[in-house]
Coordinates of C-alpha atoms and ligand atoms in Angstrom, one line a residue:
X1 CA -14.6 105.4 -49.2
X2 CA -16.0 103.6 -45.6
X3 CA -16.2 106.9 -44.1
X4 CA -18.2 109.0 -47.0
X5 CA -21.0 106.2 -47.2
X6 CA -22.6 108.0 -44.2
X7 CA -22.6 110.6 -47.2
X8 CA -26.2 112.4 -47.5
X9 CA -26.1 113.8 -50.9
X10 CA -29.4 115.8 -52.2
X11 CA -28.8 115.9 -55.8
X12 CA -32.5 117.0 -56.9
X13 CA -32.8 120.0 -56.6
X14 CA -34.5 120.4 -60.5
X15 CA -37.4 118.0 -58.9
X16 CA -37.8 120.6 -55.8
X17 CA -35.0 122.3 -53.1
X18 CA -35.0 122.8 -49.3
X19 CA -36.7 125.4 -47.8
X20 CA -33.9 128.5 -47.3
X21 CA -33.3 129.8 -43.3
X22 CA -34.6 133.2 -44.6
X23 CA -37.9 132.0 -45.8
X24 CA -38.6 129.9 -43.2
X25 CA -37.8 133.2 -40.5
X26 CA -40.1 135.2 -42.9
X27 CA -42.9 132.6 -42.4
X28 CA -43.4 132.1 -39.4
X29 CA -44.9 135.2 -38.0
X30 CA -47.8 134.4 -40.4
X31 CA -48.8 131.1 -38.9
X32 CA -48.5 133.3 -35.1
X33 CA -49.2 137.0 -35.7
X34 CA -50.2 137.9 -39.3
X35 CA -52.6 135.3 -40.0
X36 CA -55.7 137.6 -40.4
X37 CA -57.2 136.8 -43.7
X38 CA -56.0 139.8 -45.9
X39 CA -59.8 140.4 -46.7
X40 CA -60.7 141.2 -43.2
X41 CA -61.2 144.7 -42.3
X42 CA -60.1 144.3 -38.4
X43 CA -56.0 144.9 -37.5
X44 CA -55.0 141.5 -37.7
X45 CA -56.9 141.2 -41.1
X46 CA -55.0 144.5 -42.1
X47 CA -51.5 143.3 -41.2
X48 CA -51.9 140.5 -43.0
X49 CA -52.9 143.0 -46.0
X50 CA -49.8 144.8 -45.5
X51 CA -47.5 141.3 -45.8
X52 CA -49.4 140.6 -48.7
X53 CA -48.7 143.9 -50.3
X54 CA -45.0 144.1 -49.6
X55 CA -44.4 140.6 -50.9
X56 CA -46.1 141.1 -54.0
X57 CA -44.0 144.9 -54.5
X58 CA -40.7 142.5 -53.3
X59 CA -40.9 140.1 -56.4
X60 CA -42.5 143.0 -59.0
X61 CA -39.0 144.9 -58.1
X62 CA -37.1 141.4 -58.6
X63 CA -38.6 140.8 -61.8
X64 CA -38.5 144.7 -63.0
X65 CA -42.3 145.0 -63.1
X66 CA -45.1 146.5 -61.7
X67 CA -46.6 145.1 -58.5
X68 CA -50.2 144.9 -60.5
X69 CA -48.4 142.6 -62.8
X70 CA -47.9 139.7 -60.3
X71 CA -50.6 137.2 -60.0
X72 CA -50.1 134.6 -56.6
X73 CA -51.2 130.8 -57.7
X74 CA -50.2 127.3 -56.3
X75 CA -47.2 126.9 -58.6
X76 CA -45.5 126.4 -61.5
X77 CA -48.3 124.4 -63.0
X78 CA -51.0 126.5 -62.5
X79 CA -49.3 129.5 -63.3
X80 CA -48.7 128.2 -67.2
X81 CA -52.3 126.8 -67.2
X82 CA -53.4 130.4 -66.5
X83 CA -50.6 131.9 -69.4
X84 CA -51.6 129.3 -72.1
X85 CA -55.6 129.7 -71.0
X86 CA -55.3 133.5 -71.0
X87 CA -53.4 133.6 -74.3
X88 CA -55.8 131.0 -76.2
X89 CA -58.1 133.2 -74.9
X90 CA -56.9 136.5 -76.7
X91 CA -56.4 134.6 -79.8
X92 CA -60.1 133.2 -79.8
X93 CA -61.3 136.5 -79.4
X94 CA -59.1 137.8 -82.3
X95 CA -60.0 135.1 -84.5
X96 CA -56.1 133.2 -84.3
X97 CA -56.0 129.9 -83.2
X98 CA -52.2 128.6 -83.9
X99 CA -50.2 128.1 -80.7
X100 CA -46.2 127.6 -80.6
X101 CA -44.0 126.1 -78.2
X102 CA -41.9 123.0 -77.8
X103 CA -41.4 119.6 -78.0
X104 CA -39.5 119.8 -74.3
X105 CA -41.9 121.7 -72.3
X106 CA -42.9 121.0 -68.9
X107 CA -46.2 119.0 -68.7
X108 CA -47.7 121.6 -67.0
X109 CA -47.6 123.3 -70.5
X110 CA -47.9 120.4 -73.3
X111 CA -51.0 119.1 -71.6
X112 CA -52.7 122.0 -71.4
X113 CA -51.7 122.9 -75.3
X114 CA -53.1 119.4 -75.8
X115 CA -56.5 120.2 -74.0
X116 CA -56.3 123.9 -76.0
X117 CA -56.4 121.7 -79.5
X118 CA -59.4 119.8 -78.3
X119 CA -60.8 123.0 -78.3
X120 CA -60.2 123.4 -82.0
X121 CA -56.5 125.5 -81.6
X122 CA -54.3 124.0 -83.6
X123 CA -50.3 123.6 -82.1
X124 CA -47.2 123.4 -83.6
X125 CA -44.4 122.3 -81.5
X126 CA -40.8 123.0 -82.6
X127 CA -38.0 120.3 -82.3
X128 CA -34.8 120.7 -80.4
X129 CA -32.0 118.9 -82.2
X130 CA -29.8 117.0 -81.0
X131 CA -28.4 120.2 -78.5
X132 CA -31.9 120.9 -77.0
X133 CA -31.8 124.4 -78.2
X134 CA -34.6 125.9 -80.4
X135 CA -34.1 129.3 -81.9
X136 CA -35.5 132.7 -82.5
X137 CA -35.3 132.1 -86.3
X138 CA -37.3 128.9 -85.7
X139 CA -39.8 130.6 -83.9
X140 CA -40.6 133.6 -86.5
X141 CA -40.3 131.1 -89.3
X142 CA -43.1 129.2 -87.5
X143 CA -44.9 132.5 -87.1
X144 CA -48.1 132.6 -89.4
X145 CA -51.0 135.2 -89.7
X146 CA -53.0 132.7 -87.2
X147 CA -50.5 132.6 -84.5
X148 CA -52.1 133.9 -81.1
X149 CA -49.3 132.7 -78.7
X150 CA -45.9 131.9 -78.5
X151 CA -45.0 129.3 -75.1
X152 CA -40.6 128.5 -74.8
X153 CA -39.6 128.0 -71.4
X154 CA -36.5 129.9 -70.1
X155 CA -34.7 126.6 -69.2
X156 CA -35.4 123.0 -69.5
X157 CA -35.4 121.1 -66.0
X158 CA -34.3 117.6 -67.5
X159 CA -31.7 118.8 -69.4
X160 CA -30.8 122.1 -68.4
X161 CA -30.8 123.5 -71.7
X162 CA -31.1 127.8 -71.5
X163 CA -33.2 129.3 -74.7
X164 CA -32.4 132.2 -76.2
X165 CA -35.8 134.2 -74.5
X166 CA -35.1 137.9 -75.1
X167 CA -34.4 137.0 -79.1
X168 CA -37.3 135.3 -79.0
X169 CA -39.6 137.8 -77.0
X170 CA -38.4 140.5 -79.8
X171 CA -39.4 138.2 -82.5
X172 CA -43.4 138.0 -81.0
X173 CA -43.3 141.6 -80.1
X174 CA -42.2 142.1 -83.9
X175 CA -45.3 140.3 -85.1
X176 CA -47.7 140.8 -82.6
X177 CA -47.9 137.4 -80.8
X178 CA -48.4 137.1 -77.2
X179 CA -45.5 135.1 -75.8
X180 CA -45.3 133.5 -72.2
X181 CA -42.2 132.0 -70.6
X182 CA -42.2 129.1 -68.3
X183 CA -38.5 130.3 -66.0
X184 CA -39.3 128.1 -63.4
X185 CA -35.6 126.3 -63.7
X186 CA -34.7 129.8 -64.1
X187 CA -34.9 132.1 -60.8
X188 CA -31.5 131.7 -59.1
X189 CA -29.6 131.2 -61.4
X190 CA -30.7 133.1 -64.7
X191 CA -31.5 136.4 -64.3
X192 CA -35.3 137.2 -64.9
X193 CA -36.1 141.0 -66.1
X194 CA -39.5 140.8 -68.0
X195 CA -39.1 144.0 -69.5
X196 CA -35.7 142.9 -71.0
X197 CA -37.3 139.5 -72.6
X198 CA -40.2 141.3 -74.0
X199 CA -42.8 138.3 -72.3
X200 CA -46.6 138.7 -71.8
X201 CA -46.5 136.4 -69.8
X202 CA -44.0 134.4 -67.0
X203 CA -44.0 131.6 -64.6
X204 CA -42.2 130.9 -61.4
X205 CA -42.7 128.2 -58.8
X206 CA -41.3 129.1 -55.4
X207 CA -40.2 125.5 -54.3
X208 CA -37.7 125.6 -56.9
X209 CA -35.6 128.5 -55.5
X210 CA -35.6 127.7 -51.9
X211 CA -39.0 128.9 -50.9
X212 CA -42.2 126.7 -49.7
X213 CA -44.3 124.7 -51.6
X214 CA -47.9 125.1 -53.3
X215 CA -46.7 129.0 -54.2
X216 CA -46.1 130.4 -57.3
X217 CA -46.1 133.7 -59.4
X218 CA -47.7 134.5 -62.5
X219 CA -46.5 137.6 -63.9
X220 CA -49.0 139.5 -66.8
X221 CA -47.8 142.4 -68.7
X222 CA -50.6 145.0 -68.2
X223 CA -52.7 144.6 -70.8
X224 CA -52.6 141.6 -71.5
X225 CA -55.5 139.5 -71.7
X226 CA -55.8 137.4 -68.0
X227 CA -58.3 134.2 -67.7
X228 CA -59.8 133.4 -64.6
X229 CA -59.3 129.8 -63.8
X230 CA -60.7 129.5 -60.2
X231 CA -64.1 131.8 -59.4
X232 CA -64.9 132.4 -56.1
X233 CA -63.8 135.7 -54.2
X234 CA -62.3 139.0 -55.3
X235 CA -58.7 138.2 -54.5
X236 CA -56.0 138.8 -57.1
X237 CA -58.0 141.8 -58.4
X238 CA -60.5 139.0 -59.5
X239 CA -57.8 137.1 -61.7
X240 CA -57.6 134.2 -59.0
X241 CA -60.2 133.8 -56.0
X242 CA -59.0 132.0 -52.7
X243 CA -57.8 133.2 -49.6
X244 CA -54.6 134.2 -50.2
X245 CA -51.7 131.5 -49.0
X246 CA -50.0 134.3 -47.4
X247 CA -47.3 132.3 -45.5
X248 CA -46.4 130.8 -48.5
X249 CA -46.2 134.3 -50.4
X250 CA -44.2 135.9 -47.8
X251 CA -41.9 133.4 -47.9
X252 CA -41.4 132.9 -51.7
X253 CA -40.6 136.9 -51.7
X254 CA -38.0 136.4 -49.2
X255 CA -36.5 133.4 -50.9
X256 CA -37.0 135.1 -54.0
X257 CA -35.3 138.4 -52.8
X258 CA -32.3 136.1 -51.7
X259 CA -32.0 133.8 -54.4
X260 CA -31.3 136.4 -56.6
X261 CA -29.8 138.1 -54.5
X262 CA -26.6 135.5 -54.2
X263 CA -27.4 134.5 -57.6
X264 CA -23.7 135.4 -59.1
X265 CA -22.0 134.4 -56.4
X266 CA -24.1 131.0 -56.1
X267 CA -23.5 130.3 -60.2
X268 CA -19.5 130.9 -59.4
X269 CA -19.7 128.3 -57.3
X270 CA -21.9 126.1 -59.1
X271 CA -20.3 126.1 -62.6
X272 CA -16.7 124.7 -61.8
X273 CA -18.4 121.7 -59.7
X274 CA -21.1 121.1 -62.3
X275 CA -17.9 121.6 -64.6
X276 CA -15.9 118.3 -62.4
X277 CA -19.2 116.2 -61.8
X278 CA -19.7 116.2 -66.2
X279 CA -15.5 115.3 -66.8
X280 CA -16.0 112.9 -64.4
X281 CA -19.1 111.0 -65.2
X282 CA -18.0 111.6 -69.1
X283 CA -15.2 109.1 -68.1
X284 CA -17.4 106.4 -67.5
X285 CA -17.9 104.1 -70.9
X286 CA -20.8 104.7 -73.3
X287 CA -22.2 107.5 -71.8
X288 CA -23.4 110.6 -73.1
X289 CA -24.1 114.0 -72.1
X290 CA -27.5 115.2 -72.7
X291 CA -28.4 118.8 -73.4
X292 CA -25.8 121.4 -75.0
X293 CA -22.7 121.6 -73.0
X294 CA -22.2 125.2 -72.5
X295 CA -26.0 126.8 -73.0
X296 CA -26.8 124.8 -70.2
X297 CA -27.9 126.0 -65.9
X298 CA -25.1 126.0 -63.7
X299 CA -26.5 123.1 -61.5
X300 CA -27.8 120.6 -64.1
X301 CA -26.0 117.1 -65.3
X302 CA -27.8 114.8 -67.1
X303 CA -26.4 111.4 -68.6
X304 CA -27.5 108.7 -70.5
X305 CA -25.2 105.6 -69.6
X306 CA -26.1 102.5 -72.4
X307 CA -26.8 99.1 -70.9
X308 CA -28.2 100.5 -67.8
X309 CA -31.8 101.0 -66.4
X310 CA -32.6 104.2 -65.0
X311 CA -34.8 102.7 -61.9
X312 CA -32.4 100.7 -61.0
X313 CA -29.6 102.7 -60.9
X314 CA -31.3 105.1 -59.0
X315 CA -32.2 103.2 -56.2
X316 CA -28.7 101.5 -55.9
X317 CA -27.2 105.5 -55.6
X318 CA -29.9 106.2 -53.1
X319 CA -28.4 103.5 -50.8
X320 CA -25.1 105.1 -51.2
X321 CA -26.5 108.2 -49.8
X322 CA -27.2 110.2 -53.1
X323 CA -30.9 111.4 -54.1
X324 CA -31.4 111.9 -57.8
X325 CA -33.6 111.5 -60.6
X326 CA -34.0 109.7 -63.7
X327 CA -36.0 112.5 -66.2
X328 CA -38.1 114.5 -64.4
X329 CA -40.0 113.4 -61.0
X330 CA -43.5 113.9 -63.1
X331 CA -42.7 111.0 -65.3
X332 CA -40.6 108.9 -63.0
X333 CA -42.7 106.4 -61.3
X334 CA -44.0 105.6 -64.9
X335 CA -41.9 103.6 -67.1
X336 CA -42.3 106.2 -70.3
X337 CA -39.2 107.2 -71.1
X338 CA -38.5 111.5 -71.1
X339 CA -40.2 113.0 -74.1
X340 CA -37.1 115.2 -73.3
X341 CA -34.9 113.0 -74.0
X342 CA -36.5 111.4 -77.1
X343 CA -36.9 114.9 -78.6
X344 CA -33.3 115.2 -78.5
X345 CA -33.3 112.1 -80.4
X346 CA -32.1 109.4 -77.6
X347 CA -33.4 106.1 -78.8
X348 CA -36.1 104.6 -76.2
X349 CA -33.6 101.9 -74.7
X350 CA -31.1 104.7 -74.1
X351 CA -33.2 107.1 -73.1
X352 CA -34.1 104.7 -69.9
X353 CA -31.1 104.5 -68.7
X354 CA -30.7 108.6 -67.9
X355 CA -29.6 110.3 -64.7
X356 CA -30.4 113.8 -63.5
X357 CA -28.2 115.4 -60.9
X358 CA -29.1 119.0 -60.4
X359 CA -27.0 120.2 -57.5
X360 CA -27.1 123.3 -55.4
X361 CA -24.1 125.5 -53.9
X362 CA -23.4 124.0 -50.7
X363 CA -22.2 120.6 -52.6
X364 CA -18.3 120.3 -52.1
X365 CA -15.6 118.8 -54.5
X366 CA -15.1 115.9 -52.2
X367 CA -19.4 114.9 -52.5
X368 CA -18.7 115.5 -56.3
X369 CA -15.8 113.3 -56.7
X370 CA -18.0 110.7 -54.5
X371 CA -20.8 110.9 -56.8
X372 CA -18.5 110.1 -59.8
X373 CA -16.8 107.4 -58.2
X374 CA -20.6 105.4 -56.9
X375 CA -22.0 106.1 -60.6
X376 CA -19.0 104.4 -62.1
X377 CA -19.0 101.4 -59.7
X378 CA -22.9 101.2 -59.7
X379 CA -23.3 101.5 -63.6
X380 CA -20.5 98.8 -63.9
X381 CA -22.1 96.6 -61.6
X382 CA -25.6 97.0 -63.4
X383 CA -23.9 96.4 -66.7
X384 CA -22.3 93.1 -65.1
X385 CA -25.9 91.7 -64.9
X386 CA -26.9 92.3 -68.3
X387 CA -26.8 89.8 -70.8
X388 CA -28.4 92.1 -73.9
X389 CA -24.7 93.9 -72.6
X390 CA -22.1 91.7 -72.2
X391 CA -23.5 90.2 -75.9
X392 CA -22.8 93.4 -77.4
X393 CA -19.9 94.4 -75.0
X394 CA -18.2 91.7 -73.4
Ligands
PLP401 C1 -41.4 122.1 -61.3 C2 -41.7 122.7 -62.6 C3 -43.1 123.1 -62.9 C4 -44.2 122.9 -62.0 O1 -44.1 123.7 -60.9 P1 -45.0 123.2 -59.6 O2 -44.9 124.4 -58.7 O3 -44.4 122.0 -59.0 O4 -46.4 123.1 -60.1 C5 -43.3 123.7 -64.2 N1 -42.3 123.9 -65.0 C6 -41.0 123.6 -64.8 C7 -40.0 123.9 -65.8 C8 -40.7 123.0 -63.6 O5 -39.4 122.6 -63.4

């Protein structure tokens, strides 16, 4: 054990990953060369143009959709502020007001939803059960004649937990509901095809599949009804104004292109360690798995261990060498506990004690086994200090 405590273990990769090789070669020529603005009608305003353009036809062929379907923002966030806005919008203008989604969305989403009900929408948001999981049938019984938008993201980034979007997207297209997917967790390891899930509308955040951060994708389906947010210029054919942040684009397009490139042989790898890290951390007294076992992304473990503070044992693995996160790095810092995990009906004093280790494909057995082994002696040790747990377990 002496020799793997110089162990460096980056376990976080829900929370955000490291820039790939590929996208960093892809960006640099736009800080040096290319970095006209794409506006500019002079040559080094036109190049730029050109990157621009090739990036945005690189991610429309990724995501099976037309390249006037892709809409560059900031992120993740902004991107599902811009879906929920947009669809709200539709629905105001038809006269519906009733908005779906779930109790485990991203914040991104469930604060905007609860800015849209200021605004008189009303918003019904579907529990998980104990799995995690919510269901087509849920969503089309929840379906009413005022129903303007449907919001279920592709995959939970607590708990990994994968929906069932293409049942789901048939079910709005069935009864005319615009539906948007937040597949942020997704890219990489899920594959994306909007045309297969039927969405209107779809998120991605480039710092979660190896590419730079402060980028992200909106995708629209043609025709479907597109909110500006930020007014200023004509960029994004008017949909989002700014100079375009075009070393971040290119390089979420080349991470992008890769990512799903390698995506099969990435989730080969991934599922046998994930597969070893959740026997092995199951072994460890009173704790639980959280999140369904199998519908679940190939990189995510997420345990509740009883007796234990989440805080705590965080920073005591972090000394041991090994980053990762208790809920989600939004709400860590604050001492709520995951409105993730209390959906799936942890109790509060459980729910504190959770750990999220979301790994990527270079970890090897031996840094798996290590991380089982410090959790077990760290959550031991933390117990040993309790007295509420060596009352009721000692
Ligand atoms: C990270 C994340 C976001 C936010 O993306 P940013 O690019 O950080 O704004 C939204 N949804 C999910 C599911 C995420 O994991």
């Amino acid at each position: 054990m002496r020799i793997l405590q110089s162990m460096k273990i980056y376990a976080d990769n829900a929370a955000t990953t490291r820039l790939s090789q590929t996208a960093l070669a892809a960006m640099m020529p736009c800080f040096s060369e290319t970095y006209g603005n794409p506006s500019s009608l002079h040559s080094v305003g036109q190049k730029a143009a050109e990157a621009l353009y090739a990036a945005r036809a690189a991610i429309a062929k990724e995501l099976n959709c037309d390249a006037k379907e892709i809409y560059f923002t900031s992120g993740g966030s902004e991107s599902d502020n811009q879906a929920l806005m947009s669809g709200a919008a539709w629905g105001a203008k038809k006269g519906k007001k009733q908005i779906i989604s779930t109790a485990i969305e991203h914040h991104a989403v469930l604060h905007t939803l609860d800015k849209l009900k200021k605004q008189g929408f009303s918003v019904t948001l579907l529990p998980v059960g104990e799995a995690g999981l919510v269901s087509a049938a849920q969503v089309e019984e929840a379906i009413g004649p005022d129903t303007c938008l449907v919001s279920v993201m592709t995959a939970n980034n607590e708990i990994g937990t994968i929906q069932p979007i293409d049942e789901i997207g048939a079910v709005c297209k069935k009864h005319g509901v615009l539906f948007h997917t937040d597949a942020v967790q997704a890219a990489g390891t899920l594959p994306i095809d909007v045309k297969q899930s039927g969405v209107d509308y779809l998120s991605l955040s480039a710092h979660k599949f190896h590419g730079p951060k402060g980028t992200g994708v909106l995708f629209a389906r043609k025709g479907a009804m597109l909110e500006t947010l930020i007014e200023g210029g004509a960029q994004e054919r008017g949909k989002r104004a700014g100079t375009e942040n075009l070393p971040g684009i290119v390089g979420m397009a080349a991470a992008l292109h890769e990512a799903c490139e390698k995506r099969e042989e990435n989730v080969a790898k991934l599922l046998p360690l994930r597969e070893r890290l959740i026997e092995g951390l199951a072994k460890i007294p009173y704790s639980m798995l959280n999140g369904d076992r199998n519908m679940r992304l190939p990189g995510n473990v997420n345990f509740c261990f009883e007796g234990v503070e989440g805080e705590s044992l965080l920073l005591l693995l972090d000394d041991r060498g090994i980053e990762a996160s208790s809920g989600s790095a939004c709400t860590s810092g604050a001492l709520d506990p995951s409105h993730v995990l209390l959906a799936i009906g942890r109790p509060h004093e459980i729910a504190h004690g959770s750990l999220r280790l979301t790994i990527a494909p270079d970890i090897t057995e031996e840094e798996v086994d290590y991380i089982i082994a410090s959790v077990g002696e760290v959550v031991a040790y933390l117990r040993s200090f309790s007295p509420l747990w060596k009352k009721t377990h000692g």
